[in-house]
Short mmCIF file of C-alpha atoms in Angstrom, two decimals:
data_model
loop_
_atom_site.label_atom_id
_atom_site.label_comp_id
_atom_site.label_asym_id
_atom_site.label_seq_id
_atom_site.Cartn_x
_atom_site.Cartn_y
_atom_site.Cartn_z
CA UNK A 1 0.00 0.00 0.00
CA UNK A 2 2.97 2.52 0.93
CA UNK A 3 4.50 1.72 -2.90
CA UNK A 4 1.10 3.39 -4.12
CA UNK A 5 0.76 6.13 -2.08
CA UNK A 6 4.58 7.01 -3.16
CA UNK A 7 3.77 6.62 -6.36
CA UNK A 8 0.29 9.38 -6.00
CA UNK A 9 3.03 11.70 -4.17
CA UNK A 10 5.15 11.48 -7.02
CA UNK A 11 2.60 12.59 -9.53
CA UNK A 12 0.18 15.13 -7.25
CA UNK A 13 2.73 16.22 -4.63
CA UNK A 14 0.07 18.50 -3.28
CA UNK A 15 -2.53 15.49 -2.50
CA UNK A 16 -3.76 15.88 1.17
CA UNK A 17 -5.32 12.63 1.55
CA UNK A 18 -2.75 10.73 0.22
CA UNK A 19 -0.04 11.93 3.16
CA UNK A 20 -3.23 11.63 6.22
CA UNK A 21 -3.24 7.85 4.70
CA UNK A 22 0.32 6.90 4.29
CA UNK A 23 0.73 8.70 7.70
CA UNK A 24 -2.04 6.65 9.13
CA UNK A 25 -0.63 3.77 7.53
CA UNK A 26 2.61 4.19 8.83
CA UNK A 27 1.16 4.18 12.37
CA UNK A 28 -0.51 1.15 11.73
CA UNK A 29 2.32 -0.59 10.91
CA UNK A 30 4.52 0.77 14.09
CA UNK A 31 6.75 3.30 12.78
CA UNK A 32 5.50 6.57 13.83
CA UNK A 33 8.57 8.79 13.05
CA UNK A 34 7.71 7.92 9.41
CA UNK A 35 4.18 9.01 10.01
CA UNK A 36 5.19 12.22 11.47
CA UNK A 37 7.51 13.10 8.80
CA UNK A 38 4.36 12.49 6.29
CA UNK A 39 2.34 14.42 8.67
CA UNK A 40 4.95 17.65 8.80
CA UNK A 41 4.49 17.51 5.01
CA UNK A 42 0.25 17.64 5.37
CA UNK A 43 0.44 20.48 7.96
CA UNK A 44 2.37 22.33 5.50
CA UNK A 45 -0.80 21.52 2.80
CA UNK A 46 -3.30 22.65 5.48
CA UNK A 47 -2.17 23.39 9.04
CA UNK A 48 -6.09 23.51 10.15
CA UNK A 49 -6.71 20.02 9.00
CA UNK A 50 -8.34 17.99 11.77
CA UNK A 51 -7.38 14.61 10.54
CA UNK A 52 -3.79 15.77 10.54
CA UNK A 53 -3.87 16.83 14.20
CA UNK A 54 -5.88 13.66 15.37
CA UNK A 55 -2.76 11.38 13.84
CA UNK A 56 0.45 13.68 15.23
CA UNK A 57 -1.54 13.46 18.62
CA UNK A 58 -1.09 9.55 17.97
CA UNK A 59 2.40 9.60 16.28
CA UNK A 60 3.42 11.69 19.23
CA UNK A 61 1.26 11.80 22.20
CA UNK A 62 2.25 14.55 24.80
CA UNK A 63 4.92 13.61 27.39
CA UNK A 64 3.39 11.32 30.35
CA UNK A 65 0.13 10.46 28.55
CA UNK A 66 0.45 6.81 27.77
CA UNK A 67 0.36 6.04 23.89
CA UNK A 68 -2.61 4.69 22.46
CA UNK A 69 -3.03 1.77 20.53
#
């Protein structure tokens, strides 16, 4: 799945959706630096997107809070 979200990114560079699901994708599969780095690149997009908060919240939950699954 990760090959064809590269491969949207590499024709619309500009596609939202296509970062909030490899991002989500990438936290599904454990690896939420990954995720944030896709998520730094959404925020840029649209800093006001809520989908994009909800998933950096989960990529990187505030200090003491225990992660969620």
């Amino acid at each position: 799945a990760m090959d064809a979200f590269r491969q949207v990114l590499r024709v619309s560079p500009e596609h939202l959706d296509a970062y909030v699901l490899a991002a989500d994708l990438q936290l599904q599969k454990g690896d939420p630096q990954a995720a944030l780095e896709l998520l730094d690149r959404a925020t840029q997009l649209n800093p006001t997107d809520r989908r994009v908060a909800a998933l950096r919240q989960k990529a990187a939950p505030s200090k003491g809070a225990p992660a969620k699954p």
